[in-house]
């Protein structure tokens, strides 16, 4: 297999991983610690990810328990979660923050499914951009014959098709999870 095809496959694999990571941040009706990743909190003048400042556990299927490593950070972490606008109201207790995930209405489920579909389209655009970049590299490469270039181009297209199929299956699985009550 050509080096161009291998490199393209690796980059497309990274696009899929990014897509899965972004899907993990979407609410699906049950508690998921991933919805808190990426929320930045003020920590002694710096911005830090909440996941670096506390432990997150799931005592019940619809509840998250956030325990800061330092009790002094309790209020700032609670304020950061409230400001993140994830649809969950933090309840600050003595030494932890309790997040109760409310049940999703049908309209909210449809909106979240639309967000998931948009993330899928973004992933497919990323894959198409990777394909375009490698096809441009192929055209500029003068060391290969035209037949070999055509074969490599077909191999890259096969990788694109397989990647898009995988994105579609991941999206269908997530949409089913979101729409399940």
PDB file of C-alpha atoms in Angstrom:
ATOM      1  CA  UNK A   1       0.000   0.000   0.000  1.00  0.00           C
ATOM      2  CA  UNK A   2       1.250   3.443  -0.875  1.00  0.00           C
ATOM      3  CA  UNK A   3       2.515   5.870   1.765  1.00  0.00           C
ATOM      4  CA  UNK A   4      -0.083   8.442   0.698  1.00  0.00           C
ATOM      5  CA  UNK A   5      -2.895   5.990   1.389  1.00  0.00           C
ATOM      6  CA  UNK A   6      -1.463   5.059   4.798  1.00  0.00           C
ATOM      7  CA  UNK A   7      -1.073   8.692   5.820  1.00  0.00           C
ATOM      8  CA  UNK A   8      -4.573   9.535   4.616  1.00  0.00           C
ATOM      9  CA  UNK A   9      -6.014   6.563   6.548  1.00  0.00           C
ATOM     10  CA  UNK A  10      -4.250   7.713   9.742  1.00  0.00           C
ATOM     11  CA  UNK A  11      -5.528  11.280   9.403  1.00  0.00           C
ATOM     12  CA  UNK A  12      -9.054  10.074   8.675  1.00  0.00           C
ATOM     13  CA  UNK A  13      -8.839   7.853  11.752  1.00  0.00           C
ATOM     14  CA  UNK A  14      -8.018  10.935  13.796  1.00  0.00           C
ATOM     15  CA  UNK A  15     -11.084  12.650  12.324  1.00  0.00           C
ATOM     16  CA  UNK A  16     -13.225   9.739  13.498  1.00  0.00           C
ATOM     17  CA  UNK A  17     -11.730   9.903  16.992  1.00  0.00           C
ATOM     18  CA  UNK A  18     -12.422  13.630  17.140  1.00  0.00           C
ATOM     19  CA  UNK A  19     -15.989  12.963  15.985  1.00  0.00           C
ATOM     20  CA  UNK A  20     -16.486  10.361  18.739  1.00  0.00           C
ATOM     21  CA  UNK A  21     -15.053  12.745  21.318  1.00  0.00           C
ATOM     22  CA  UNK A  22     -17.423  15.518  20.232  1.00  0.00           C
ATOM     23  CA  UNK A  23     -20.399  13.135  20.264  1.00  0.00           C
ATOM     24  CA  UNK A  24     -19.506  12.166  23.822  1.00  0.00           C
ATOM     25  CA  UNK A  25     -20.095  15.733  24.917  1.00  0.00           C
ATOM     26  CA  UNK A  26     -23.734  15.641  23.777  1.00  0.00           C
ATOM     27  CA  UNK A  27     -26.411  14.853  26.346  1.00  0.00           C
ATOM     28  CA  UNK A  28     -28.275  11.640  25.738  1.00  0.00           C
ATOM     29  CA  UNK A  29     -30.695  11.505  28.663  1.00  0.00           C
ATOM     30  CA  UNK A  30     -28.346   9.827  31.089  1.00  0.00           C
ATOM     31  CA  UNK A  31     -25.376  11.119  33.002  1.00  0.00           C
ATOM     32  CA  UNK A  32     -22.064  11.107  31.168  1.00  0.00           C
ATOM     33  CA  UNK A  33     -18.879  12.579  32.659  1.00  0.00           C
ATOM     34  CA  UNK A  34     -17.743  13.590  29.150  1.00  0.00           C
ATOM     35  CA  UNK A  35     -20.276  16.445  29.063  1.00  0.00           C
ATOM     36  CA  UNK A  36     -18.071  18.256  31.585  1.00  0.00           C
ATOM     37  CA  UNK A  37     -14.855  17.925  29.593  1.00  0.00           C
ATOM     38  CA  UNK A  38     -13.835  21.155  27.977  1.00  0.00           C
ATOM     39  CA  UNK A  39     -15.486  23.359  30.605  1.00  0.00           C
ATOM     40  CA  UNK A  40     -12.876  25.852  31.720  1.00  0.00           C
ATOM     41  CA  UNK A  41     -12.716  27.101  35.294  1.00  0.00           C
ATOM     42  CA  UNK A  42     -10.859  30.017  36.875  1.00  0.00           C
ATOM     43  CA  UNK A  43      -8.032  28.535  38.926  1.00  0.00           C
ATOM     44  CA  UNK A  44      -5.859  31.143  40.647  1.00  0.00           C
ATOM     45  CA  UNK A  45      -5.953  33.443  37.642  1.00  0.00           C
ATOM     46  CA  UNK A  46      -5.520  30.713  35.017  1.00  0.00           C
ATOM     47  CA  UNK A  47      -8.132  28.836  33.033  1.00  0.00           C
ATOM     48  CA  UNK A  48      -8.077  25.087  33.647  1.00  0.00           C
ATOM     49  CA  UNK A  49     -10.265  22.222  32.518  1.00  0.00           C
ATOM     50  CA  UNK A  50     -12.657  21.090  35.254  1.00  0.00           C
ATOM     51  CA  UNK A  51     -11.589  17.481  34.806  1.00  0.00           C
ATOM     52  CA  UNK A  52      -8.095  18.455  36.013  1.00  0.00           C
ATOM     53  CA  UNK A  53      -9.456  20.018  39.210  1.00  0.00           C
ATOM     54  CA  UNK A  54     -11.849  17.333  40.415  1.00  0.00           C
ATOM     55  CA  UNK A  55     -12.968  13.739  40.213  1.00  0.00           C
ATOM     56  CA  UNK A  56     -16.243  12.974  38.474  1.00  0.00           C
ATOM     57  CA  UNK A  57     -18.284   9.914  39.375  1.00  0.00           C
ATOM     58  CA  UNK A  58     -21.702   8.552  38.461  1.00  0.00           C
ATOM     59  CA  UNK A  59     -23.498   7.291  41.591  1.00  0.00           C
ATOM     60  CA  UNK A  60     -26.781   6.851  39.674  1.00  0.00           C
ATOM     61  CA  UNK A  61     -27.585   6.664  35.944  1.00  0.00           C
ATOM     62  CA  UNK A  62     -28.974  10.221  35.897  1.00  0.00           C
ATOM     63  CA  UNK A  63     -26.595  11.853  38.330  1.00  0.00           C
ATOM     64  CA  UNK A  64     -23.003  13.079  38.345  1.00  0.00           C
ATOM     65  CA  UNK A  65     -21.006  13.750  41.473  1.00  0.00           C
ATOM     66  CA  UNK A  66     -18.155  16.251  41.123  1.00  0.00           C
ATOM     67  CA  UNK A  67     -15.638  16.235  43.982  1.00  0.00           C
ATOM     68  CA  UNK A  68     -12.978  18.948  43.762  1.00  0.00           C
ATOM     69  CA  UNK A  69      -9.533  17.988  44.987  1.00  0.00           C
ATOM     70  CA  UNK A  70      -9.559  21.197  47.039  1.00  0.00           C
ATOM     71  CA  UNK A  71     -12.700  22.431  48.826  1.00  0.00           C
ATOM     72  CA  UNK A  72     -11.629  26.003  48.072  1.00  0.00           C
ATOM     73  CA  UNK A  73     -12.438  25.430  44.384  1.00  0.00           C
ATOM     74  CA  UNK A  74     -16.011  24.272  45.016  1.00  0.00           C
ATOM     75  CA  UNK A  75     -17.740  27.574  44.226  1.00  0.00           C
ATOM     76  CA  UNK A  76     -15.637  28.425  41.175  1.00  0.00           C
ATOM     77  CA  UNK A  77     -16.212  24.967  39.680  1.00  0.00           C
ATOM     78  CA  UNK A  78     -19.951  25.275  40.367  1.00  0.00           C
ATOM     79  CA  UNK A  79     -20.004  28.704  38.713  1.00  0.00           C
ATOM     80  CA  UNK A  80     -18.106  27.379  35.680  1.00  0.00           C
ATOM     81  CA  UNK A  81     -20.579  24.497  35.249  1.00  0.00           C
ATOM     82  CA  UNK A  82     -23.523  26.902  35.532  1.00  0.00           C
ATOM     83  CA  UNK A  83     -21.930  29.290  33.023  1.00  0.00           C
ATOM     84  CA  UNK A  84     -21.221  26.467  30.544  1.00  0.00           C
ATOM     85  CA  UNK A  85     -24.933  26.294  29.667  1.00  0.00           C
ATOM     86  CA  UNK A  86     -25.109  22.501  29.387  1.00  0.00           C
ATOM     87  CA  UNK A  87     -28.701  22.392  30.635  1.00  0.00           C
ATOM     88  CA  UNK A  88     -27.849  21.081  34.092  1.00  0.00           C
ATOM     89  CA  UNK A  89     -28.125  23.141  37.260  1.00  0.00           C
ATOM     90  CA  UNK A  90     -25.298  22.356  39.719  1.00  0.00           C
ATOM     91  CA  UNK A  91     -26.262  21.773  43.359  1.00  0.00           C
ATOM     92  CA  UNK A  92     -23.345  22.731  45.584  1.00  0.00           C
ATOM     93  CA  UNK A  93     -23.150  20.658  48.774  1.00  0.00           C
ATOM     94  CA  UNK A  94     -20.631  20.637  51.616  1.00  0.00           C
ATOM     95  CA  UNK A  95     -17.740  19.000  49.767  1.00  0.00           C
ATOM     96  CA  UNK A  96     -19.099  18.148  46.310  1.00  0.00           C
ATOM     97  CA  UNK A  97     -21.299  19.323  43.460  1.00  0.00           C
ATOM     98  CA  UNK A  98     -24.262  17.178  42.484  1.00  0.00           C
ATOM     99  CA  UNK A  99     -25.538  17.358  38.910  1.00  0.00           C
ATOM    100  CA  UNK A 100     -28.918  15.770  38.266  1.00  0.00           C
ATOM    101  CA  UNK A 101     -29.497  15.232  34.572  1.00  0.00           C
ATOM    102  CA  UNK A 102     -33.115  16.116  33.780  1.00  0.00           C
ATOM    103  CA  UNK A 103     -35.105  13.857  31.464  1.00  0.00           C
ATOM    104  CA  UNK A 104     -35.077  15.013  27.873  1.00  0.00           C
ATOM    105  CA  UNK A 105     -38.266  16.104  26.162  1.00  0.00           C
ATOM    106  CA  UNK A 106     -38.955  15.055  22.579  1.00  0.00           C
ATOM    107  CA  UNK A 107     -38.051  18.517  21.239  1.00  0.00           C
ATOM    108  CA  UNK A 108     -34.744  18.560  23.099  1.00  0.00           C
ATOM    109  CA  UNK A 109     -33.960  15.051  21.830  1.00  0.00           C
ATOM    110  CA  UNK A 110     -34.593  16.182  18.248  1.00  0.00           C
ATOM    111  CA  UNK A 111     -32.346  19.235  18.726  1.00  0.00           C
ATOM    112  CA  UNK A 112     -29.545  17.092  20.154  1.00  0.00           C
ATOM    113  CA  UNK A 113     -29.957  14.640  17.245  1.00  0.00           C
ATOM    114  CA  UNK A 114     -29.591  17.608  14.850  1.00  0.00           C
ATOM    115  CA  UNK A 115     -26.407  18.635  16.664  1.00  0.00           C
ATOM    116  CA  UNK A 116     -25.090  15.081  16.302  1.00  0.00           C
ATOM    117  CA  UNK A 117     -25.907  15.117  12.583  1.00  0.00           C
ATOM    118  CA  UNK A 118     -24.073  18.446  12.209  1.00  0.00           C
ATOM    119  CA  UNK A 119     -21.035  16.939  13.946  1.00  0.00           C
ATOM    120  CA  UNK A 120     -21.216  14.021  11.506  1.00  0.00           C
ATOM    121  CA  UNK A 121     -21.280  16.397   8.554  1.00  0.00           C
ATOM    122  CA  UNK A 122     -18.274  18.254   9.981  1.00  0.00           C
ATOM    123  CA  UNK A 123     -16.400  14.951  10.257  1.00  0.00           C
ATOM    124  CA  UNK A 124     -17.260  14.101   6.642  1.00  0.00           C
ATOM    125  CA  UNK A 125     -16.063  17.544   5.514  1.00  0.00           C
ATOM    126  CA  UNK A 126     -12.807  16.907   7.346  1.00  0.00           C
ATOM    127  CA  UNK A 127     -12.435  13.566   5.540  1.00  0.00           C
ATOM    128  CA  UNK A 128     -13.117  15.213   2.168  1.00  0.00           C
ATOM    129  CA  UNK A 129     -10.512  17.880   2.921  1.00  0.00           C
ATOM    130  CA  UNK A 130      -7.952  15.189   3.736  1.00  0.00           C
ATOM    131  CA  UNK A 131      -8.805  13.442   0.438  1.00  0.00           C
ATOM    132  CA  UNK A 132      -8.398  16.700  -1.486  1.00  0.00           C
ATOM    133  CA  UNK A 133      -5.025  17.392   0.137  1.00  0.00           C
ATOM    134  CA  UNK A 134      -3.668  13.961  -0.756  1.00  0.00           C
ATOM    135  CA  UNK A 135      -5.012  14.086  -4.303  1.00  0.00           C
ATOM    136  CA  UNK A 136      -3.250  17.442  -4.726  1.00  0.00           C
ATOM    137  CA  UNK A 137      -0.029  15.859  -3.445  1.00  0.00           C
ATOM    138  CA  UNK A 138      -0.458  13.041  -5.948  1.00  0.00           C
ATOM    139  CA  UNK A 139      -0.862  15.455  -8.857  1.00  0.00           C
ATOM    140  CA  UNK A 140       2.326  17.295  -7.880  1.00  0.00           C
ATOM    141  CA  UNK A 141       4.354  14.079  -7.504  1.00  0.00           C
ATOM    142  CA  UNK A 142       6.266  13.553 -10.766  1.00  0.00           C
ATOM    143  CA  UNK A 143       7.982  10.312  -9.716  1.00  0.00           C
ATOM    144  CA  UNK A 144       4.870   8.150 -10.287  1.00  0.00           C
ATOM    145  CA  UNK A 145       3.328   6.953 -13.515  1.00  0.00           C
ATOM    146  CA  UNK A 146      -0.210   7.997 -14.395  1.00  0.00           C
ATOM    147  CA  UNK A 147      -1.504   4.443 -13.958  1.00  0.00           C
ATOM    148  CA  UNK A 148       0.018   4.205 -10.497  1.00  0.00           C
ATOM    149  CA  UNK A 149      -1.435   7.613  -9.578  1.00  0.00           C
ATOM    150  CA  UNK A 150      -4.872   6.410 -10.701  1.00  0.00           C
ATOM    151  CA  UNK A 151      -4.517   3.274  -8.578  1.00  0.00           C
ATOM    152  CA  UNK A 152      -3.462   5.279  -5.496  1.00  0.00           C
ATOM    153  CA  UNK A 153      -6.320   7.717  -6.105  1.00  0.00           C
ATOM    154  CA  UNK A 154      -8.773   4.791  -6.198  1.00  0.00           C
ATOM    155  CA  UNK A 155      -7.278   3.405  -2.965  1.00  0.00           C
ATOM    156  CA  UNK A 156      -7.683   6.779  -1.264  1.00  0.00           C
ATOM    157  CA  UNK A 157     -11.300   6.896  -2.431  1.00  0.00           C
ATOM    158  CA  UNK A 158     -11.874   3.430  -0.927  1.00  0.00           C
ATOM    159  CA  UNK A 159     -10.518   4.688   2.401  1.00  0.00           C
ATOM    160  CA  UNK A 160     -12.797   7.746   2.178  1.00  0.00           C
ATOM    161  CA  UNK A 161     -15.828   5.552   1.493  1.00  0.00           C
ATOM    162  CA  UNK A 162     -15.003   3.235   4.409  1.00  0.00           C
ATOM    163  CA  UNK A 163     -14.458   6.198   6.729  1.00  0.00           C
ATOM    164  CA  UNK A 164     -17.741   7.832   5.713  1.00  0.00           C
ATOM    165  CA  UNK A 165     -19.542   4.527   6.261  1.00  0.00           C
ATOM    166  CA  UNK A 166     -18.034   4.286   9.759  1.00  0.00           C
ATOM    167  CA  UNK A 167     -19.075   7.889  10.524  1.00  0.00           C
ATOM    168  CA  UNK A 168     -22.625   7.071   9.392  1.00  0.00           C
ATOM    169  CA  UNK A 169     -22.792   3.984  11.604  1.00  0.00           C
ATOM    170  CA  UNK A 170     -21.466   5.863  14.653  1.00  0.00           C
ATOM    171  CA  UNK A 171     -23.975   8.647  13.996  1.00  0.00           C
ATOM    172  CA  UNK A 172     -26.874   6.191  13.630  1.00  0.00           C
ATOM    173  CA  UNK A 173     -25.913   4.529  16.909  1.00  0.00           C
ATOM    174  CA  UNK A 174     -25.716   7.861  18.737  1.00  0.00           C
ATOM    175  CA  UNK A 175     -29.000   9.092  17.238  1.00  0.00           C
ATOM    176  CA  UNK A 176     -30.695   5.886  18.367  1.00  0.00           C
ATOM    177  CA  UNK A 177     -29.255   6.407  21.866  1.00  0.00           C
ATOM    178  CA  UNK A 178     -30.474  10.017  21.947  1.00  0.00           C
ATOM    179  CA  UNK A 179     -33.971   9.232  20.727  1.00  0.00           C
ATOM    180  CA  UNK A 180     -34.445   6.268  23.110  1.00  0.00           C
ATOM    181  CA  UNK A 181     -36.478   7.286  26.128  1.00  0.00           C
TER     182      UNK A 181
END
